[in-house]
Structure formats: structure tokens, C-alpha cells
Coordinates of C-alpha atoms in Angstrom, one line a residue:
Chain A
M119 CA -0.2 0.2 0.0
G120 CA 1.4 3.0 -1.1
Q121 CA 1.6 6.1 1.0
I122 CA -1.6 8.8 0.8
F123 CA 0.8 12.0 1.7
Q124 CA 3.3 12.4 -0.9
R125 CA 6.0 14.4 -0.3
S126 CA 5.2 17.5 -1.9
T127 CA 1.8 18.2 0.8
N128 CA 4.7 19.0 3.3
F129 CA 4.7 22.1 1.6
I130 CA 1.2 22.5 3.0
S131 CA 1.3 21.2 5.5
R132 CA 4.5 23.7 6.2
I133 CA 2.3 27.1 5.1
S134 CA -0.8 25.9 7.2
I135 CA 0.9 26.1 10.3
F136 CA 2.6 29.4 9.8
G137 CA -0.7 30.4 8.4
G138 CA -3.0 29.0 11.5
V139 CA -1.2 31.8 12.9
F140 CA -2.7 34.3 10.3
F141 CA -6.0 33.1 10.6
V142 CA -6.4 33.1 14.4
A143 CA -5.5 36.5 14.1
L144 CA -8.0 37.3 11.1
I145 CA -10.9 35.4 12.9
I146 CA -10.2 38.0 16.1
W147 CA -9.8 41.0 14.3
L148 CA -13.2 40.1 12.3
L149 CA -14.5 39.6 15.5
L150 CA -13.9 42.6 16.6
E151 CA -15.0 44.8 13.8
F152 CA -18.6 42.7 14.1
N153 CA -18.9 43.5 18.1
R154 CA -17.8 47.7 16.2
S155 CA -19.8 47.7 13.0
S156 CA -22.8 49.8 13.6
Y157 CA -24.6 46.0 12.4
Y158 CA -24.4 45.5 15.9
T159 CA -24.1 47.9 17.5
Q160 CA -27.2 49.3 16.1
A161 CA -25.7 52.7 15.8
F162 CA -27.2 54.7 12.9
F163 CA -30.6 53.0 13.0
P164 CA -33.9 54.7 13.9
R165 CA -35.7 52.5 16.2
E166 CA -39.7 51.4 15.7
Q167 CA -41.8 53.6 17.5
P168 CA -45.6 53.9 18.7
V169 CA -44.9 56.9 17.3
Q170 CA -43.1 58.8 15.0
F171 CA -41.9 61.3 16.7
S172 CA -39.8 63.8 15.5
H173 CA -36.6 65.5 17.1
K174 CA -35.7 67.4 14.2
H175 CA -39.4 69.2 14.0
H176 CA -39.7 69.3 18.0
A177 CA -36.0 70.4 18.5
G178 CA -34.6 71.6 15.8
D179 CA -37.8 73.6 13.3
D180 CA -39.9 75.0 16.4
G181 CA -36.5 75.2 18.0
I182 CA -38.1 74.2 21.8
D183 CA -35.0 73.7 24.2
C184 CA -33.5 69.5 25.1
R185 CA -34.4 69.8 28.9
Y186 CA -37.8 71.3 28.4
C187 CA -39.1 67.7 28.0
H188 CA -35.7 66.2 29.6
T189 CA -36.1 68.3 32.6
S190 CA -34.1 66.2 34.6
V191 CA -30.8 65.7 32.7
E192 CA -29.4 68.8 34.4
T193 CA -29.8 67.0 38.1
E194 CA -30.1 63.0 37.8
A195 CA -28.5 60.1 36.4
F196 CA -31.2 59.3 33.8
A197 CA -32.1 62.7 31.2
G198 CA -36.4 61.2 31.1
I199 CA -38.6 60.1 28.4
P200 CA -41.1 63.0 29.5
P201 CA -44.8 62.1 30.4
T202 CA -47.8 62.1 28.0
K203 CA -48.3 65.3 30.0
T204 CA -45.6 66.6 28.6
C205 CA -46.7 66.0 24.6
M206 CA -50.7 67.5 26.0
N207 CA -49.2 70.5 27.0
C208 CA -49.2 71.7 23.3
H209 CA -51.0 68.5 22.7
S210 CA -54.3 69.1 23.4
Q211 CA -54.1 71.8 21.0
I212 CA -52.4 71.8 18.1
W213 CA -52.7 68.4 15.7
S214 CA -54.9 67.6 18.2
S215 CA -56.7 65.3 16.2
S216 CA -54.0 64.2 13.9
P217 CA -54.2 60.7 13.2
Y218 CA -50.1 60.4 14.2
L219 CA -51.1 61.3 17.7
E220 CA -53.4 58.7 18.2
P221 CA -51.7 56.8 20.9
V222 CA -50.6 59.7 22.7
R223 CA -54.2 60.9 23.3
E224 CA -55.0 57.6 24.3
S225 CA -52.7 57.6 26.9
W226 CA -53.5 60.4 27.5
R227 CA -57.3 59.1 28.3
T228 CA -56.5 55.7 29.9
G229 CA -54.0 56.9 31.8
K230 CA -51.8 54.1 30.4
S231 CA -47.8 54.3 29.5
I232 CA -46.7 55.0 26.0
N233 CA -43.7 52.5 24.9
W234 CA -41.3 54.2 23.7
T235 CA -38.3 51.6 22.4
R236 CA -35.3 52.5 24.5
V237 CA -32.6 54.1 21.7
H238 CA -29.6 54.6 23.6
D239 CA -29.6 51.2 25.5
L240 CA -26.6 51.1 28.1
P241 CA -25.0 47.7 29.5
D242 CA -26.8 47.4 32.7
F243 CA -23.6 46.6 34.7
V244 CA -22.6 49.8 32.8
Y245 CA -23.3 53.5 35.5
F246 CA -23.8 56.8 33.1
N247 CA -25.0 59.3 34.8
H248 CA -25.7 62.4 32.2
S249 CA -26.1 64.9 35.1
I250 CA -22.5 64.7 36.0
H251 CA -21.5 65.0 32.2
V252 CA -23.9 68.2 31.2
N253 CA -22.7 70.6 34.4
K254 CA -19.3 69.4 33.3
G255 CA -18.7 70.9 30.4
V256 CA -20.3 67.9 27.5
G257 CA -22.4 68.7 25.3
C258 CA -25.4 66.3 24.4
S259 CA -24.2 66.4 20.8
T260 CA -21.0 65.7 21.2
C261 CA -22.8 62.4 22.6
H262 CA -25.9 62.1 20.8
G263 CA -25.4 64.2 17.3
R264 CA -26.8 66.6 15.3
I265 CA -30.7 65.5 17.7
D266 CA -31.9 68.4 16.0
L267 CA -31.4 67.1 12.1
M268 CA -32.8 63.8 12.3
P269 CA -36.3 63.1 11.9
L270 CA -36.7 59.6 13.0
T271 CA -33.8 59.2 16.6
Y272 CA -31.1 56.9 16.1
Q273 CA -27.6 56.7 18.0
V274 CA -24.6 57.8 16.6
A275 CA -22.2 56.8 18.6
S276 CA -21.1 53.1 19.5
L277 CA -21.7 52.9 23.2
N278 CA -18.4 50.9 23.2
M279 CA -16.0 50.9 25.9
E280 CA -13.7 51.7 23.9
W281 CA -16.0 55.2 22.6
C282 CA -16.0 56.0 26.4
L283 CA -13.2 56.1 26.6
E284 CA -11.4 57.5 24.3
C285 CA -13.4 61.0 26.0
H286 CA -12.5 59.7 29.6
R287 CA -8.9 59.5 28.7
N288 CA -8.3 63.0 26.5
P289 CA -11.8 64.9 28.0
E290 CA -10.7 68.4 26.4
P291 CA -11.5 68.1 22.2
Q292 CA -14.9 67.6 23.6
L293 CA -15.3 70.2 26.4
R294 CA -17.6 73.1 26.0
P295 CA -18.4 76.1 28.3
K296 CA -21.9 76.1 30.4
N297 CA -23.5 78.2 28.4
A298 CA -23.1 75.9 25.0
I299 CA -24.1 72.6 26.4
F300 CA -27.2 72.8 24.7
K301 CA -25.7 74.4 21.7
M302 CA -26.4 72.1 18.9
D303 CA -24.4 73.5 16.3
W304 CA -21.5 74.2 18.5
E305 CA -18.6 73.5 17.0
A306 CA -14.8 73.9 18.6
P307 CA -12.9 77.1 18.1
P308 CA -9.3 76.7 16.5
N309 CA -7.7 77.3 20.2
Q310 CA -10.1 74.0 22.1
Q311 CA -6.2 72.2 22.7
Q312 CA -6.0 75.5 25.4
E313 CA -9.6 76.3 26.1
G314 CA -10.4 72.9 26.7
A315 CA -7.2 72.5 29.3
R316 CA -9.0 75.7 30.9
L317 CA -12.3 74.5 31.1
R318 CA -10.8 70.9 33.2
R319 CA -9.2 73.2 35.3
E320 CA -12.4 75.1 35.6
Y321 CA -14.8 72.2 36.0
N322 CA -12.0 70.5 38.4
I323 CA -12.5 67.5 36.1
P324 CA -10.4 64.7 38.2
S325 CA -7.1 63.5 36.2
T326 CA -7.2 60.4 33.9
E327 CA -6.1 57.7 36.2
V328 CA -9.8 58.7 38.0
L329 CA -11.4 59.1 34.9
T330 CA -10.2 55.8 33.7
S331 CA -10.3 53.6 36.6
C332 CA -13.1 50.8 36.5
S333 CA -15.0 51.9 39.2
T334 CA -15.9 55.0 37.9
C335 CA -18.3 53.5 35.8
H336 CA -18.7 49.7 37.0
R337 CA -20.1 49.8 40.1
Chain S
M101 CA -13.3 28.4 13.2
L102 CA -14.9 25.6 14.8
A103 CA -12.2 27.8 18.2
S104 CA -13.9 30.8 17.2
L105 CA -17.7 29.2 16.9
T106 CA -16.9 28.3 20.6
L107 CA -16.1 31.5 21.8
L108 CA -19.3 32.9 20.1
A109 CA -20.7 30.7 21.8
G110 CA -19.5 32.3 25.7
C111 CA -21.4 35.5 24.8
R112 CA -24.2 35.7 26.1
Q113 CA -25.6 38.8 27.4
D114 CA -27.5 37.8 31.0
M115 CA -24.9 40.8 32.3
H116 CA -26.5 43.7 29.6
D117 CA -29.1 43.2 31.3
Q118 CA -29.9 42.2 34.4
P119 CA -33.7 41.6 35.9
K120 CA -34.1 44.8 37.8
Y121 CA -35.4 48.0 37.9
I122 CA -34.3 50.3 35.6
P123 CA -36.1 54.3 34.7
L124 CA -39.0 53.3 32.1
R125 CA -37.8 49.9 31.5
P126 CA -40.9 48.2 30.7
V127 CA -41.4 45.3 33.6
D128 CA -44.4 42.7 34.2
Q129 CA -45.4 43.0 37.4
V130 CA -44.5 44.9 40.8
G131 CA -45.9 44.1 43.6
T132 CA -49.5 42.9 42.7
V133 CA -49.2 46.3 39.9
S134 CA -48.6 44.8 36.3
D135 CA -49.0 48.1 34.4
G136 CA -45.2 47.5 32.8
R137 CA -44.3 50.6 34.7
S138 CA -41.3 50.0 37.5
A139 CA -41.5 53.3 38.4
R140 CA -44.6 53.9 40.0
P141 CA -46.8 56.8 40.1
L142 CA -45.9 60.0 43.3
V143 CA -48.7 58.9 45.9
E144 CA -51.5 62.0 46.2
G145 CA -50.1 64.6 48.6
A146 CA -45.9 63.2 48.1
V147 CA -43.4 66.7 48.5
P148 CA -40.4 65.9 48.3
R149 CA -38.4 65.3 51.3
D150 CA -36.0 67.9 51.4
D151 CA -39.3 71.1 51.5
A152 CA -42.0 69.8 54.0
R153 CA -44.3 73.3 52.1
N154 CA -45.2 74.9 55.8
D155 CA -44.3 77.9 53.8
I156 CA -47.5 79.0 52.1
E157 CA -46.8 82.3 50.2
F158 CA -43.3 80.3 48.8
Y159 CA -45.8 77.5 47.8
T160 CA -48.6 78.8 46.4
G161 CA -47.5 82.5 45.7
K162 CA -51.0 83.7 47.8
L163 CA -51.4 84.8 51.6
R164 CA -51.3 82.9 54.2
N165 CA -55.5 83.8 54.6
F166 CA -56.5 82.9 51.2
A167 CA -54.3 79.7 50.2
G168 CA -56.6 77.3 51.4
L169 CA -54.9 75.1 52.6
N170 CA -55.3 73.1 55.8
P171 CA -58.3 74.2 55.9
G172 CA -58.2 73.5 59.5
A173 CA -55.1 75.8 59.9
V174 CA -55.7 78.6 58.5
P175 CA -56.3 81.7 60.1
A176 CA -60.4 82.7 61.0
G177 CA -59.7 86.2 58.3
R178 CA -60.8 83.0 55.6
Q179 CA -64.1 83.4 55.8
Q180 CA -64.0 85.6 52.1
G181 CA -66.3 83.1 50.4
A182 CA -66.6 84.1 46.9
N183 CA -64.1 87.0 45.9
Q184 CA -61.3 84.2 47.8
A185 CA -62.5 80.9 46.0
A186 CA -62.1 83.1 42.5
A187 CA -58.1 84.4 43.2
N188 CA -58.0 79.9 44.0
Q189 CA -59.5 79.0 40.5
P190 CA -57.8 82.1 38.0
G191 CA -59.8 79.2 35.9
T192 CA -63.5 80.8 36.4
N193 CA -62.8 84.2 35.8
Q194 CA -61.3 85.4 32.5
Q195 CA -62.3 88.3 30.3
G196 CA -62.4 90.5 33.0
Q197 CA -65.3 89.8 34.2
N198 CA -64.1 90.8 37.5
S199 CA -61.9 94.1 38.2
P200 CA -58.1 93.3 38.1
A201 CA -58.1 94.6 41.7
Q202 CA -60.6 91.3 43.0
Q203 CA -58.9 89.6 40.3
F204 CA -55.6 89.6 42.3
Q205 CA -57.2 89.6 45.6
G206 CA -55.2 87.5 48.1
F207 CA -51.8 86.8 45.9
V208 CA -48.3 87.4 47.0
T209 CA -47.1 90.7 46.3
E210 CA -43.4 90.3 47.2
F211 CA -41.0 87.6 46.3
P212 CA -40.6 85.6 49.3
M213 CA -36.8 85.0 48.7
P214 CA -34.0 87.4 48.2
I215 CA -33.8 87.6 44.5
T216 CA -29.7 88.4 43.6
A217 CA -28.4 88.8 39.9
A218 CA -27.8 84.8 39.7
D219 CA -31.7 84.2 40.5
L220 CA -32.2 86.7 37.4
D221 CA -29.9 84.9 35.2
R222 CA -31.1 81.6 36.1
G223 CA -34.5 82.6 35.3
E224 CA -34.3 84.2 32.0
E225 CA -32.4 80.0 31.2
R226 CA -35.9 78.5 32.6
F227 CA -38.1 81.3 31.3
N228 CA -36.4 80.7 27.8
I229 CA -36.8 77.0 28.2
Y230 CA -40.5 77.1 29.2
C231 CA -42.0 79.8 29.0
S232 CA -40.5 81.3 26.0
V233 CA -42.2 78.4 23.5
C234 CA -45.5 80.3 23.6
H235 CA -45.3 83.9 25.3
G236 CA -42.1 84.6 23.2
L237 CA -38.4 85.5 24.2
S238 CA -39.9 88.6 24.9
G239 CA -42.8 88.2 26.5
D240 CA -44.8 89.6 24.2
G241 CA -46.8 86.0 23.2
Q242 CA -45.3 85.2 19.6
G243 CA -43.6 82.0 20.3
M244 CA -42.6 79.8 18.4
I245 CA -45.3 77.5 19.6
V246 CA -48.1 80.2 19.1
K247 CA -46.9 80.6 15.6
R248 CA -48.2 76.9 14.7
G249 CA -51.2 78.1 16.2
F250 CA -51.5 77.4 19.4
K251 CA -53.9 80.3 21.5
R252 CA -51.9 83.4 21.5
P253 CA -51.6 84.3 25.2
P254 CA -51.9 87.3 26.1
S255 CA -48.3 89.9 26.5
Y256 CA -47.4 90.5 29.5
H257 CA -47.1 94.4 28.6
E258 CA -50.4 94.4 28.8
D259 CA -51.2 96.6 31.7
R260 CA -53.6 94.8 33.6
L261 CA -50.1 91.6 33.8
R262 CA -47.8 94.7 34.3
Q263 CA -50.2 95.2 37.5
A264 CA -50.3 91.7 38.5
P265 CA -48.9 90.6 41.3
V266 CA -45.7 88.4 41.9
G267 CA -48.1 85.4 43.4
Y268 CA -50.5 85.4 40.5
F269 CA -47.7 85.3 38.2
F270 CA -46.9 81.3 40.3
D271 CA -49.9 80.8 41.0
V272 CA -50.7 80.2 37.1
I273 CA -47.3 78.6 36.1
T274 CA -48.4 76.3 39.2
N275 CA -51.7 75.9 38.1
G276 CA -52.5 76.9 34.9
F277 CA -55.2 79.2 33.5
S278 CA -57.2 78.5 30.3
T279 CA -55.7 76.9 27.6
M280 CA -52.6 77.4 29.4
P281 CA -51.5 73.7 31.1
D282 CA -49.5 73.9 34.5
Y283 CA -45.5 73.8 34.8
A284 CA -45.6 72.0 38.7
S285 CA -43.7 69.0 36.9
Q286 CA -41.9 70.6 34.9
I287 CA -40.3 73.8 36.9
S288 CA -39.1 73.9 40.7
P289 CA -40.9 75.9 43.0
R290 CA -37.1 78.2 43.5
D291 CA -37.1 78.5 39.1
R292 CA -40.7 79.9 39.2
W293 CA -39.9 82.5 41.1
R294 CA -36.9 83.7 39.8
I295 CA -39.0 82.9 36.6
I296 CA -41.2 85.1 37.5
S297 CA -38.1 88.0 38.4
Y298 CA -37.1 87.2 34.8
I299 CA -40.2 88.5 33.2
R300 CA -40.3 91.4 35.3
A301 CA -36.9 92.6 34.1
L302 CA -39.2 91.8 31.0
Q303 CA -41.9 94.4 31.8
L304 CA -39.6 97.0 33.1
S305 CA -37.4 96.3 29.4
Q306 CA -40.1 97.2 27.5
H307 CA -41.6 100.2 28.9
A308 CA -37.9 101.3 30.0
T309 CA -37.0 105.6 29.2
E310 CA -33.2 106.6 28.3
A311 CA -33.5 107.8 32.2
D312 CA -33.4 104.4 32.8
V313 CA -30.0 103.7 31.1
P314 CA -26.5 103.6 33.2
A315 CA -24.5 107.4 32.0
D316 CA -21.8 104.9 30.8
K317 CA -23.6 102.8 28.8
L318 CA -25.7 105.7 27.0
G319 CA -23.1 105.7 24.1
D320 CA -24.4 101.9 23.3
L321 CA -27.8 103.7 22.3
S322 CA -27.0 105.2 18.8
K323 CA -24.6 102.5 17.8
P324 CA -26.1 100.3 15.7
P325 CA -27.8 97.2 16.2
E326 CA -25.6 93.8 16.6
K327 CA -26.3 91.0 14.4
A328 CA -27.9 88.5 17.4
T329 CA -30.5 86.4 18.2
G330 CA -32.0 85.8 21.7
K331 CA -29.3 83.0 21.4
E332 CA -26.3 85.0 20.7
G333 CA -26.8 87.0 23.7
E334 CA -27.3 84.0 25.8
H335 CA -24.0 83.0 24.0
E336 CA -22.7 86.2 25.5
R337 CA -23.1 85.8 28.9

């Protein structure tokens, strides 16, 4: 009985031993990229909502301040999804017979909550507090993007840990003065590096060691 | 390939979605209630633990005798019948059925807290967030929502509202008036007073004369107006 493998197949086995390392690296790299992809993070995908609520219309065209509805963003961890009462502040009078708003009126009549779909859903093992960010110079649009231009709401950030750390390692490029936090069209001035360093001192933002410590976000 | 499948099999989401209550996440049942809310509505009459609401003037904008709170605890001067009831329910006396004197009877006429420049600034900020949508940035009742079809509110600069006591504004913010909804849950009592202080400043601004301008700023009056909207002005602050 002759040999199954010829001498020439040694070449293939050498290549596959050598290439195996690269193959494993490729698989790991693909997994990491998949984890970053918006297919996995759901960034840029508008969520299906019970009402076709448009931030573009309310915050952009009408110029309603973020805090009119998200009342607790400056003082609480949670920015606050407005109760149906807040919708009815205006929509008891305007668009009060629009079929699009029937779920809102139904909620108002029955007292049942509207089941909004959460867009920015952090893992439950992450501690996140809106108020500390808003009060220390991080503006809405830094994380949420140009909400005032979004007809349907989607997230623009991956919400991956590396995305959080990017800013916690080096917050200076993102810091704004107090009066610009809620300005959607804020752009960093040319001297942002010095300005950011000045604001970091002014806001008393802790050292990078503290900002990137595990227990800052995983409590 | 097998190795990577084994790795993927480890990716369970148990810790991502823990069985605990987080704000506004729908839940099956809390205790005996099953309306899907983990955050329970407040029990009627609940107040934040940091304010016991003993200071009736501060929390209602009405004089103690008129506030209609704690009937047992209110002093004897309370039996004033119709006028007092009217003062308690501003919604019932629209369109000048009563003279301003009657309409505004029983409201606090002085701020029940000291107003500093910082309070005024905060008032401006809160006014621009919650009030300007209808009342307009200058208080003329021409806000964006009015332009979209909401009933136009009266201008702050008409005589009736210039004479209105501060407590009247507080009552309207707290309980609403006519088509205006109440803002009790959106604006804290302290901020309501600050907003009123800013409304007073707006009222002054629309009836100011040259004599009201400080001498060192008089020169600015003849300058051409800067290209500034309300938001730009905020930016400078």
C-alpha cells in the first residue's frame, strides 16, 4: 500500500502551520470589527417607535430646548423621557386630531404609558450619569449627534467601552463652556486644545487615572 | 472556525440585561400592580423630602389666609366667600368679569425669597426653556408654538399683567390658566420665582426710557444693532 501523502504535501502542511497564526488573528480581528460595526451596535439605525416622533421638528424647526422635555438631565442620572402630560402641553391644542398622535391621546385618556423603544441602551453593568457630564462641559451633541436634524431618532455613537474611554482618557477636545452645552451646532474653536485645558481646570475634572478607573463606570 | 464558534457561544447577554428595575424599562409586574411601570406614580400629596411646604406663600403664591390649604390650620380671616374662591381658581374668571383688584386679591405681592443677579440669570434661562415657546423671548405672546397654532397668550406688557402681583404669576405657572397647562412638574418652586423675576425684568425693559440707562452705557444706544438673536445673546453671557 502506497503512501497517502506525497512528499510534495509537506509544503502545504508547512504553510498551514505558519498561516494558522494569521488565520486565528484574522478571526479575532473580524470579531472585533463585527463588535464595532453598526450592524452590531445598532448605531445609525432608527428604532421603531409607537409614535413617529421627530426630534428634527421639535428641537430643530420649533427650537424647543432639550430641557423642556428632558427635565432631569441637569440634576439626575437619567435625562428623563417626558410623561404624556408634556406632549399634551401643546398637543391638546395643536395637531389634536392627527391620527399620528392617537397613541398619545390614548395614553392621556387611559393613563397607560406609551411604550417608547429605548434608543441608547447601555449594558446594565455600566453606571452612567447624565448630570455629571452636562455639568462638566460635555454637550448633548457630543454623544447624541445632531439630534435636531434627525426625523427619526438613532444613536450615532457605538456606545462601546472604547468609545467611552476615548473621551475619558482625553476629555479636552470635547469640553464646552457652560452656555454652549445645549447648543446643537457647537463646533470646537480653533484653540480648543488650550480652551479645553482651561475648562478642565475650571470644571475641576479629575485626573485621567480617576476617569479611567474601573469603578468610575462599573460600580 | 471551531475555536471562534466556541468563543461566540460564550457571548451571552445575561449581564447586559439584568433582571432589575431601571428607569422606564417596562416590567411585567411590581408587587400586585402590572401596568408595566417600575417607577410608581407619586402618592397624592407627596412632597420632596427637602421641602415640607410649610411656607405657604412660597409654595402657592397666595397669602396664607387665601391659600385654602390645611383648612383647619388657616386663621379666621378665611371666610371671604366668592372673592376668595375666585382667587383660588383663576381658570373661572377669564375675560375681565372681575376688576383686576378682585382678580388679584389674595396673591403674594412681594417675592418670598431674595432675588440676586444669579437668580435673575437662572430665571432668564428657565424662561427661555419653558415659557418662551409660547410667550416669546420678549414676553409678547408670539412664541413659536403660537405661530404653529396654539392660542395666543396675552402679552406681559399689557397693563393688566404689569399690575398683576408676583403671586398671581406663580399661581398660573403652578396650576395653569385657561389653555395654558400647569408647569408644576417641570419647574421647581424656586425656579418659578426666578422666572417671575425675569418676567418683571422683561416688563421693565419694554417700558424703559433713556433715563433708565446707566450713564456709561448711554453711548451704546446710538450704535447700530448687532446681528444678534436671543441665542447669540445667551452665548455672550
